[in-house]
Coordinates of N, CA and C in Angstrom, one line a residue:
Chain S
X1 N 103.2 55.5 164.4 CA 104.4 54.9 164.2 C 105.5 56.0 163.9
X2 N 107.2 55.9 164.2 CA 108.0 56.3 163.7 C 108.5 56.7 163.0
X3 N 108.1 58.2 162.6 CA 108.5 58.6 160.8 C 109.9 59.4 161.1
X4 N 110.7 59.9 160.1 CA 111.8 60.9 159.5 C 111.2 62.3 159.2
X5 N 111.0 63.1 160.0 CA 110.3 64.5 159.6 C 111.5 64.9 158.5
X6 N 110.8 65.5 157.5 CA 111.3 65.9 156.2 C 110.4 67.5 155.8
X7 N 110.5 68.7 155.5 CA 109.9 69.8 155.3 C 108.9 69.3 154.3
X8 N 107.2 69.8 154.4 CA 106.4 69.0 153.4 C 106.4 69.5 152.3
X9 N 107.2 70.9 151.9 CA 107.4 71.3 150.5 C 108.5 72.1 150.1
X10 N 109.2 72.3 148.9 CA 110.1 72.6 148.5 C 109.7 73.0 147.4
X11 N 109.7 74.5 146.7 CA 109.8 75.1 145.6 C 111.3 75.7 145.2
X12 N 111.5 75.5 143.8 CA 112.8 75.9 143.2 C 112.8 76.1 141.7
X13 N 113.3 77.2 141.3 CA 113.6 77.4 139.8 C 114.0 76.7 139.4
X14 N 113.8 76.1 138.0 CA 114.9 75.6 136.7 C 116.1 75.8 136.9
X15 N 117.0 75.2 136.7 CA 118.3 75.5 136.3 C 118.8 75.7 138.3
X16 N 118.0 75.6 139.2 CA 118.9 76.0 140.3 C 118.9 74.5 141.3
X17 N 119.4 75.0 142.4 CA 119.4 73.7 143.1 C 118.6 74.1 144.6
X18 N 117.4 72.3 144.7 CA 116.9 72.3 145.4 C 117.2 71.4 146.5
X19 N 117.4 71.2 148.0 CA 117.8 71.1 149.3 C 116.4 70.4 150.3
X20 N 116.5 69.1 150.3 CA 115.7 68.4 150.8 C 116.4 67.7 152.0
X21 N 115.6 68.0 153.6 CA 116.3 67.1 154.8 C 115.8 66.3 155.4
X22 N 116.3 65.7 155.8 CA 115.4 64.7 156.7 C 116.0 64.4 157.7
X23 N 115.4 64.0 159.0 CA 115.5 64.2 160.7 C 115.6 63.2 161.5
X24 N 116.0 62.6 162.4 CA 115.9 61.7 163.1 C 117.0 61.0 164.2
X25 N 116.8 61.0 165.5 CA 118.0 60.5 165.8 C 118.7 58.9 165.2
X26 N 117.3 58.1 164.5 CA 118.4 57.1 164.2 C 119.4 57.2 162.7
X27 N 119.1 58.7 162.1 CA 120.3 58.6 161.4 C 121.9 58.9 161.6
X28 N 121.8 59.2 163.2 CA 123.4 58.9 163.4 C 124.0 57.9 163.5
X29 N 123.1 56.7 163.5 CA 123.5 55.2 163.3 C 123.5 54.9 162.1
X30 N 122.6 55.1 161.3 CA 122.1 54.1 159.8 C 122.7 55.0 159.0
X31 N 122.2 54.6 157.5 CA 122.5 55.1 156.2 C 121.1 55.3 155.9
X32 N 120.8 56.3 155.1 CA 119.9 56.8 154.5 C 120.0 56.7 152.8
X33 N 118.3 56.1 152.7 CA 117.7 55.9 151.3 C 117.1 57.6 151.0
X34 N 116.8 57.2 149.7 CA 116.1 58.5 149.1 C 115.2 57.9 148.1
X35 N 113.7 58.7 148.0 CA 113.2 57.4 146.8 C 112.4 59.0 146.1
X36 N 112.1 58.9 145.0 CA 111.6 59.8 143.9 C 110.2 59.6 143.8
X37 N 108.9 59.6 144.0 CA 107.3 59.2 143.4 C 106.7 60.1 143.0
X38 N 106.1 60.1 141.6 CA 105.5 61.1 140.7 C 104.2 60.5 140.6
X39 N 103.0 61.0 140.7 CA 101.6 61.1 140.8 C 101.4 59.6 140.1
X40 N 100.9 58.9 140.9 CA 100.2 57.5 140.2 C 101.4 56.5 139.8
X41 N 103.1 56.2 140.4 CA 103.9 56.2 140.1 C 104.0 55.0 141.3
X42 N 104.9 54.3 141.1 CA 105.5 53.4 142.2 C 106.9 54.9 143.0
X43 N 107.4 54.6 144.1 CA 108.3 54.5 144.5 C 109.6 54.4 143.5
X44 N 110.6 55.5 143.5 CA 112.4 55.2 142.1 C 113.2 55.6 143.5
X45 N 113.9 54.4 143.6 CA 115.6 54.7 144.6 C 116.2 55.5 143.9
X46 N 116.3 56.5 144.4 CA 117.9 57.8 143.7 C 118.7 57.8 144.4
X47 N 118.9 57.3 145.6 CA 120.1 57.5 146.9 C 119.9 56.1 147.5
X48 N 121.2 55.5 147.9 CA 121.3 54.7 148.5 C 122.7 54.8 149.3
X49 N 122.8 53.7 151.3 CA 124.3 54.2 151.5 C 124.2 55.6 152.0
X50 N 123.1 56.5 151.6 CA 123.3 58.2 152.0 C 123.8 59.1 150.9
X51 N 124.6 58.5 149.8 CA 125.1 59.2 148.7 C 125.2 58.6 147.7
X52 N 125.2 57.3 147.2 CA 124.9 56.4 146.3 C 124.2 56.5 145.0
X53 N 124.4 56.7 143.8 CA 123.1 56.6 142.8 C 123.0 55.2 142.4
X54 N 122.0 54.8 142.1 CA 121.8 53.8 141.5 C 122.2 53.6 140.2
X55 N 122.3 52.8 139.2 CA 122.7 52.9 137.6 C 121.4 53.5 136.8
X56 N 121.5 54.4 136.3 CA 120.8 55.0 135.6 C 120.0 56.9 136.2
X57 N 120.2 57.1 137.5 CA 120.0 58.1 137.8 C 120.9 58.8 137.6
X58 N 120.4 60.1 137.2 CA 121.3 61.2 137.1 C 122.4 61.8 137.9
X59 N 123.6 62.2 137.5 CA 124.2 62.6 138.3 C 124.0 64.0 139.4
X60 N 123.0 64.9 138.6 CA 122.1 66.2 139.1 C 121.8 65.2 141.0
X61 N 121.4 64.0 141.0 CA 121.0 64.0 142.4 C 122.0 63.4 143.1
X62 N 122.2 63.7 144.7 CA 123.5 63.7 145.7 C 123.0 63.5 146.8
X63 N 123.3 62.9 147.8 CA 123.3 62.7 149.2 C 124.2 62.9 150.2
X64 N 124.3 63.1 151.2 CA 124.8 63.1 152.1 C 124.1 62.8 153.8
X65 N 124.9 62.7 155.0 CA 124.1 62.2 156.0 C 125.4 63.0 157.0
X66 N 125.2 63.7 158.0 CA 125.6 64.2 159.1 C 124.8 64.3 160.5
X67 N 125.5 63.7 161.4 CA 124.5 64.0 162.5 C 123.5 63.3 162.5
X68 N 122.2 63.9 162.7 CA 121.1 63.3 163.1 C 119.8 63.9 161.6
X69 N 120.6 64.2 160.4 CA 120.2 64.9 159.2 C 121.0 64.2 157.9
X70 N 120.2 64.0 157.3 CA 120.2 63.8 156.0 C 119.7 64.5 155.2
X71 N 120.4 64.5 153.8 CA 119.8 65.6 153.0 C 120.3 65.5 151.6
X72 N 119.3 65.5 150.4 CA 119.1 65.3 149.5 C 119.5 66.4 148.4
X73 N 119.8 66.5 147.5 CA 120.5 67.5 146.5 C 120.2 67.6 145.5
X74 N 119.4 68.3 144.7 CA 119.0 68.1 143.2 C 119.7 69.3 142.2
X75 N 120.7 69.2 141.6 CA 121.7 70.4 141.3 C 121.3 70.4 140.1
X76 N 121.0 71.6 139.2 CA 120.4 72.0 138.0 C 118.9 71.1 137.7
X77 N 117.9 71.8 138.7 CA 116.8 71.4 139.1 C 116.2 70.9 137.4
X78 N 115.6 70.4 137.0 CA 114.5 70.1 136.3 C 113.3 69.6 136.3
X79 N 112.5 70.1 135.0 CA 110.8 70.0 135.0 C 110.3 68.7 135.3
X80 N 111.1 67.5 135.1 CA 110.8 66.4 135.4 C 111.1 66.1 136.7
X81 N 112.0 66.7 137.3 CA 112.2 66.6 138.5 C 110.7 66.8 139.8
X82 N 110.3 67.6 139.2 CA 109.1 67.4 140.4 C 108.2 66.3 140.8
X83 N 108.3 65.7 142.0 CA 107.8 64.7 142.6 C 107.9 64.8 144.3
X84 N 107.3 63.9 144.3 CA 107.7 63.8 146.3 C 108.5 62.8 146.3
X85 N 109.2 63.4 147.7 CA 110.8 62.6 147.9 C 110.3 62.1 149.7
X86 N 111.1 60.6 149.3 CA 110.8 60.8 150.8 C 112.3 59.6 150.9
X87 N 112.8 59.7 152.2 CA 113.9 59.7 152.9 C 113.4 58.1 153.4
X88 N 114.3 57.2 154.0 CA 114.0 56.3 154.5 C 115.7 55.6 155.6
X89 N 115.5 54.8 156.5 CA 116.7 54.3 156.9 C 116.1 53.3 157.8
X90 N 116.9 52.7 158.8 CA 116.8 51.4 159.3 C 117.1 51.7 160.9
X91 N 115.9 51.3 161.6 CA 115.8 51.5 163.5 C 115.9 51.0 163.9
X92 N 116.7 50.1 164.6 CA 116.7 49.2 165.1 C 115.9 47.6 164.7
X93 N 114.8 47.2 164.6 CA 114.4 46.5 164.1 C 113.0 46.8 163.1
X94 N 113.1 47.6 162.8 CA 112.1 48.1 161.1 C 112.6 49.0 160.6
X95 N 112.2 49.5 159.1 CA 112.9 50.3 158.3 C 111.7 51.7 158.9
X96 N 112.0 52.8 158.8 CA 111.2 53.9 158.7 C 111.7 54.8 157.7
X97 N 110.5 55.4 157.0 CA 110.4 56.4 156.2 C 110.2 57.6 156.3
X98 N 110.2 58.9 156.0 CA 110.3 60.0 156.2 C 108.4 60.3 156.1
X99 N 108.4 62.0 156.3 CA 107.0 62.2 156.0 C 106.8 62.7 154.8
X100 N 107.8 62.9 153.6 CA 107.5 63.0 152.5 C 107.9 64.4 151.9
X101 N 108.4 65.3 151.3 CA 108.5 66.8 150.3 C 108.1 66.2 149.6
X102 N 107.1 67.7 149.0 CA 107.1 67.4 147.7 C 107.7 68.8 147.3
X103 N 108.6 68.1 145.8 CA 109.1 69.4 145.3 C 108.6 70.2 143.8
X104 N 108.0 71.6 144.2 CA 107.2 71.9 142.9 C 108.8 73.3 142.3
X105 N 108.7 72.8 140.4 CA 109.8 73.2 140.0 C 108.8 74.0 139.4
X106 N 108.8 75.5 140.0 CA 108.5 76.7 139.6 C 108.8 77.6 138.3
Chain V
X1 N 115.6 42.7 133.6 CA 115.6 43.4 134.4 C 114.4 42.8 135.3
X2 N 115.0 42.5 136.8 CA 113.9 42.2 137.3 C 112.1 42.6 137.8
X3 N 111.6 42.6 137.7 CA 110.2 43.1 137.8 C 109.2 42.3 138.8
X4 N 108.4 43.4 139.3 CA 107.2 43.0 140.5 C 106.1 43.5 140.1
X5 N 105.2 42.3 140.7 CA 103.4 43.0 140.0 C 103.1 42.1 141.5
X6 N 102.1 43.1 141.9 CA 101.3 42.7 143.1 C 99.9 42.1 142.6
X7 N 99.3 41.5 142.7 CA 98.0 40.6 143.0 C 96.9 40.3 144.1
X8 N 95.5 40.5 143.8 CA 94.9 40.2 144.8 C 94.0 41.3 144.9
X9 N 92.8 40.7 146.1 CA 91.7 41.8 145.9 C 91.8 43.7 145.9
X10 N 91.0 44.0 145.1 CA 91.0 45.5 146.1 C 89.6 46.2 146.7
X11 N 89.2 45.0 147.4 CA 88.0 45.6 148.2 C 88.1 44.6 149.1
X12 N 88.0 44.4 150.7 CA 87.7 43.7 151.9 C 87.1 44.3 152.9
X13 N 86.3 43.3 153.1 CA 85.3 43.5 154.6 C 85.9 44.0 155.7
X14 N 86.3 44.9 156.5 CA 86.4 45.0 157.9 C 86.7 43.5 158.5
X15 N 87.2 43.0 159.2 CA 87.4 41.8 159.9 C 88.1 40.5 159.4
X16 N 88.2 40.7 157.8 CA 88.2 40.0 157.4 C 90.1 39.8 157.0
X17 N 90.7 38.8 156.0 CA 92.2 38.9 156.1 C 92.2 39.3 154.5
X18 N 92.9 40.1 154.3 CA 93.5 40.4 153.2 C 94.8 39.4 152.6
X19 N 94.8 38.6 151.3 CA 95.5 37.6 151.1 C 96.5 38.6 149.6
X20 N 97.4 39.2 149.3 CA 98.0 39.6 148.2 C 99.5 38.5 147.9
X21 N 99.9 38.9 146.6 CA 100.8 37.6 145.7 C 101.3 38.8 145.3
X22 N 102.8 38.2 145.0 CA 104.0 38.9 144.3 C 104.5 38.6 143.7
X23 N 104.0 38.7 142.3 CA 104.9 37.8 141.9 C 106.5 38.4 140.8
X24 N 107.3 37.4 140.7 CA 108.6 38.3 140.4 C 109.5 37.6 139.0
X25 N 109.3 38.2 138.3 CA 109.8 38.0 136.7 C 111.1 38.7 136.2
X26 N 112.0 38.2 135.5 CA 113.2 38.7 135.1 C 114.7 38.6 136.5
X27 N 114.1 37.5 136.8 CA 115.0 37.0 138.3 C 114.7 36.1 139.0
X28 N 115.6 35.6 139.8 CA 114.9 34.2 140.5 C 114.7 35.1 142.0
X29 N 114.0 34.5 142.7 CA 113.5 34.8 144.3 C 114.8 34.3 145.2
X30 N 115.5 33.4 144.8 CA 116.7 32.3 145.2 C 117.6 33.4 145.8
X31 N 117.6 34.1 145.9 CA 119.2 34.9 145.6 C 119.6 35.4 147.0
X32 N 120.7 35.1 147.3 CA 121.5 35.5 149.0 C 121.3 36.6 149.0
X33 N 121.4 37.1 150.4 CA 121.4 38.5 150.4 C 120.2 39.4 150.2
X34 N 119.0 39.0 149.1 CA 118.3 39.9 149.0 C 117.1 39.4 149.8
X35 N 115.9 40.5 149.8 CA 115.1 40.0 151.1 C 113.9 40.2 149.6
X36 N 113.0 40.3 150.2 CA 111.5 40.5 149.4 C 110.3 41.1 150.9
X37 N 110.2 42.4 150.2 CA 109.6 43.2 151.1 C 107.9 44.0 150.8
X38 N 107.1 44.1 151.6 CA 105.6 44.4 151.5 C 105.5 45.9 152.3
X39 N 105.0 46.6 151.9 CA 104.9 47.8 152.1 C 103.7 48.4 151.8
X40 N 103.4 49.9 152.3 CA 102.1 50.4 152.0 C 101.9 51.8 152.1
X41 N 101.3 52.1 151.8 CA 101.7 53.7 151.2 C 99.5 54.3 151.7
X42 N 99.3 55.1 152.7 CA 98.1 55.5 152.9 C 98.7 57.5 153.2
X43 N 97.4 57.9 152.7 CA 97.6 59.5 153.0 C 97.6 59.8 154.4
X44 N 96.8 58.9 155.3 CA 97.0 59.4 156.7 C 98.4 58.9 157.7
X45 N 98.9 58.3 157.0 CA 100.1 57.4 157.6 C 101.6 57.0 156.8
X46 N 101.0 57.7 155.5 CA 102.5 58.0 154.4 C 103.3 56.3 154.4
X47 N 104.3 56.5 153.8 CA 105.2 54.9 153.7 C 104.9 54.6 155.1
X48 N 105.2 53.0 155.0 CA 104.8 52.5 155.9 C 105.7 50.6 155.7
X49 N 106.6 50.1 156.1 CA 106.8 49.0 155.9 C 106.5 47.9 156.7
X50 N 106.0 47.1 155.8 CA 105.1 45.9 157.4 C 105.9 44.4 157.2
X51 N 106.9 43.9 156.4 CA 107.8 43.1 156.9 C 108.3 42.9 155.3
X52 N 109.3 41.8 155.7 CA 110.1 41.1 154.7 C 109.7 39.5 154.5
X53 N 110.5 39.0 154.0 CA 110.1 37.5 153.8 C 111.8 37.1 152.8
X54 N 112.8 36.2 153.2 CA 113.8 35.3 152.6 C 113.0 34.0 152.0
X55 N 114.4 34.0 151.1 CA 113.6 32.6 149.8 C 113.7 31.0 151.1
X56 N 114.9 31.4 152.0 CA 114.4 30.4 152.8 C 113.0 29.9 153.7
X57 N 112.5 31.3 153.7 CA 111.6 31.3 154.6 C 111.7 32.4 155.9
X58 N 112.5 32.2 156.3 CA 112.9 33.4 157.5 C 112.4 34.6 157.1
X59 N 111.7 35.5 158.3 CA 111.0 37.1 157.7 C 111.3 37.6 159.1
X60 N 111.0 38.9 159.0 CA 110.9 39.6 160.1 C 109.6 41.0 159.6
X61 N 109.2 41.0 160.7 CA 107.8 41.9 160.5 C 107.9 43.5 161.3
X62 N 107.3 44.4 160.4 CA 107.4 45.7 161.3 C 105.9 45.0 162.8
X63 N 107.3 45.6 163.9 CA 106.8 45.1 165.5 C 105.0 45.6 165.7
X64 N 104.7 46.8 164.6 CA 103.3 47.4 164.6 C 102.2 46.4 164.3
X65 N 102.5 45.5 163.1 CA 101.5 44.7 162.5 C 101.4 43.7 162.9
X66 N 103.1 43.3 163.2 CA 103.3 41.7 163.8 C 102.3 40.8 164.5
X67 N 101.6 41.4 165.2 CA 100.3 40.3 165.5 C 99.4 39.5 164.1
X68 N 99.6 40.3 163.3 CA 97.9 40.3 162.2 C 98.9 40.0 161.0
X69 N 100.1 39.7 160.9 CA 101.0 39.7 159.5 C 101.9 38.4 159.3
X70 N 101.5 37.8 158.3 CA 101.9 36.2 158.0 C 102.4 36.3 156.6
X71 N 103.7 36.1 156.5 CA 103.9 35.7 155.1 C 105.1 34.6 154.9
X72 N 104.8 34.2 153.4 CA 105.6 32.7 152.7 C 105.6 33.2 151.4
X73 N 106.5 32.5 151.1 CA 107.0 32.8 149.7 C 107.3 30.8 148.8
X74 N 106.6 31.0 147.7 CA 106.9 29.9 147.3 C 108.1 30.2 145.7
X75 N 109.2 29.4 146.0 CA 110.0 29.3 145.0 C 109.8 28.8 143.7
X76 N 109.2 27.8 143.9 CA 108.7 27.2 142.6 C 107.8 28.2 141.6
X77 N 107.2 28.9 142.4 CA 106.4 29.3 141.2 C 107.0 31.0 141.2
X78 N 108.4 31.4 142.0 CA 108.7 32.7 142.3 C 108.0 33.7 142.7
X79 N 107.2 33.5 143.9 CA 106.5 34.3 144.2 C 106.3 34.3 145.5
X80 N 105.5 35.2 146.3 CA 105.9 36.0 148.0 C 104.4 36.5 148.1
X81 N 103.8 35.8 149.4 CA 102.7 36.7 149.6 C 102.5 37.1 151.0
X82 N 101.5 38.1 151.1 CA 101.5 38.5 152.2 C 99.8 38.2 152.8
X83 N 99.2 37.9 154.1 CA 98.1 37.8 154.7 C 98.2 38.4 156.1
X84 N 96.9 39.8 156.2 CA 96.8 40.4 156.8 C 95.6 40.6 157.3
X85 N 95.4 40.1 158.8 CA 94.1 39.8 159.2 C 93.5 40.7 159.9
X86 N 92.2 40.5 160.2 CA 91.9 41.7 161.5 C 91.5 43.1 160.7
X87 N 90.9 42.7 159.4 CA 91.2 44.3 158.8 C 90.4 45.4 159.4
X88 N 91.0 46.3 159.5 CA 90.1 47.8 159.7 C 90.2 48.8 158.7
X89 N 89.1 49.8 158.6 CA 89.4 50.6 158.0 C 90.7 51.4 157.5
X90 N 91.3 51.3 158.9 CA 93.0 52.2 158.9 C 93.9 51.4 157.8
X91 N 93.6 50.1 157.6 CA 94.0 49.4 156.3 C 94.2 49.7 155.1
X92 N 93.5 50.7 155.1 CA 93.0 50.8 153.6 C 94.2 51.6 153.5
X93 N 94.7 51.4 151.6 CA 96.2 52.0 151.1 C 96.5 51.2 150.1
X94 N 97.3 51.9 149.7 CA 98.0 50.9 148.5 C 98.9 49.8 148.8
X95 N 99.4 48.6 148.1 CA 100.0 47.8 148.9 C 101.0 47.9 147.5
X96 N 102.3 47.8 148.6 CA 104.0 47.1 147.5 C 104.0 46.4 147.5
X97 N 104.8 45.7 147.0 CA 106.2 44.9 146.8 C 107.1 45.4 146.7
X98 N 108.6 45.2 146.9 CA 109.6 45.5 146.5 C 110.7 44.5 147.0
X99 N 111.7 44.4 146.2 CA 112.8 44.3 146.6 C 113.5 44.9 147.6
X100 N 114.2 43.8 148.3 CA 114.7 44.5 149.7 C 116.7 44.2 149.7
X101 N 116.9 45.1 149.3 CA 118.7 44.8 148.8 C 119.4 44.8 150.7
X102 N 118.7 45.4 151.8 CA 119.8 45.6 153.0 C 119.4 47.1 153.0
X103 N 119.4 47.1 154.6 CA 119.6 48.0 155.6 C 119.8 49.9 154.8
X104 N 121.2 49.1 154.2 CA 122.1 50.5 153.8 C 121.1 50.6 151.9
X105 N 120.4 49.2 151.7 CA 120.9 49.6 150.2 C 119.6 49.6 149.4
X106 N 118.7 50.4 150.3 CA 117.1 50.5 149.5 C 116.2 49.4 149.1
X107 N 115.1 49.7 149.0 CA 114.2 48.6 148.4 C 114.2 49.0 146.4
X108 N 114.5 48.2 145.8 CA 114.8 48.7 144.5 C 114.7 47.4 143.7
X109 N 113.4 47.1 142.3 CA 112.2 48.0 142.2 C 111.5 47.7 143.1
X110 N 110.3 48.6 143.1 CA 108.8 48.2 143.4 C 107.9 47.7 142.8
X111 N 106.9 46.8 142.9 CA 105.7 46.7 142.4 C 104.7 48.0 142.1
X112 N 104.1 48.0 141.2 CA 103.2 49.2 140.5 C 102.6 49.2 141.6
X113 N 101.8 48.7 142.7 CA 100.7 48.3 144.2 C 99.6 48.5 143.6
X114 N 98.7 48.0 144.3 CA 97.6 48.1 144.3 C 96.8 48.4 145.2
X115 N 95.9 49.1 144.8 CA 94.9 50.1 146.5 C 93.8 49.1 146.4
X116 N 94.1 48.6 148.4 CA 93.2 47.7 148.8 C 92.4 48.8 149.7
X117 N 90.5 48.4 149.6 CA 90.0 49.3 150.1 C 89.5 48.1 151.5
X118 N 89.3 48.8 152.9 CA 88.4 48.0 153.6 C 87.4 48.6 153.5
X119 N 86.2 48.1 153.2 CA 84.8 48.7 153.3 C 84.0 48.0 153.9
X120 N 82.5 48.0 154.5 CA 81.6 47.2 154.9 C 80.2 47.4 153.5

């Protein structure tokens, strides 16, 4: 099936900022989601719209969408921050999701 | 705050249909605009969404499963399920729920899922 290729890992220091993209030609039509999942965890929306936070997510995370790329922003990384991120948007008639980063906060 | 808990086996036969319940507390199912969505999550095939379901009834199905994927939702008792037949091994994964806000506006929450295994 149709995924969002996303790089499958991302290492980054404390205190810096980590850079997550995701691929596809149907994001020069759609808006792009972002979802957060930590080991044994459901699925957390952090991005919605492409740049959106939801109520209660931090402001440290950002979106944006250009082109046929989306990309995720985690500014003054933290320890809790590590998880796998995966991207998602809407193709014509099903949603598809990305293949997943995972980001380890070194 | 509203909340999802998935229900239903987590072991099935090869061939057989997998029947899972969602049920949804801290909200009604009623509500315009939002959809109610089943999903699945396997290591060889990562996210994966296999359709939605409206409190009217109206769904639409990822076009992959659509042969083998049936779902209704009953109001009364606030709850959405999904039946998926034909199982094969490649089935096997965790299964969602979630909330389906639109296109632009995430699935937000999810259900904790539960890993359905097919085995013989």
């Amino acid at each position: 099936s149709y995924q969002l290729t996303q790089p499958p890992s991302v290492s980054v220091s404390p205190g810096q900022t980590a850079t997550i993209t995701c691929s596809g030609d149907t994001l020069e039509s759609s808006h792009a989601c972002w979802y957060q999942q930590k080991p044994g965890q459901s699925p957390v929306l952090v991005i919605y719209q492409n740049s959106q936070r939801p109520s209660g997510i931090p402001e440290r995370f950002s979106g944006s969408n250009s082109g046929n790329t989306a990309t995720l922003t985690i500014s003054g990384t933290q320890a809790m921050d590590e998880a796998d991120y995966f991207c998602q948007a809407w193709d014509s008639s099903l949603y598809v999701f990305g293949t997943g980063t995972t980001v380890t906060v070194l | 705050q509203i909340q999802l808990q998935e229900s239903g086996p987590g072991l099935v036969r090869p061939s057989e249909t997998l029947s899972l319940t969602c049920s949804v507390s801290g909200g009604s199912l009623r509500r315009s605009a939002v959809y109610w969505s089943w999903l699945r999550q396997s290591p060889g095939k990562g996210l994966e969404w296999i359709g939605y379901i409206y409190f009217t009834g109206s769904y639409k199905y990822n076009p992959s499963l659509k042969s083998r994927v049936t779902m209704s939702v009953d109001t009364s008792k606030n709850q959405f399920s999904l039946n998926l037949k034909s199982l094969t091994a490649a089935d096997t994964a965790v299964y969602f729920c979630a909330r389906d806000l639109g296109a632009s506006e995430g699935f937000d929450p999810w259900g904790q899922g539960t890993l359905v295994t097919v085995l013989s």
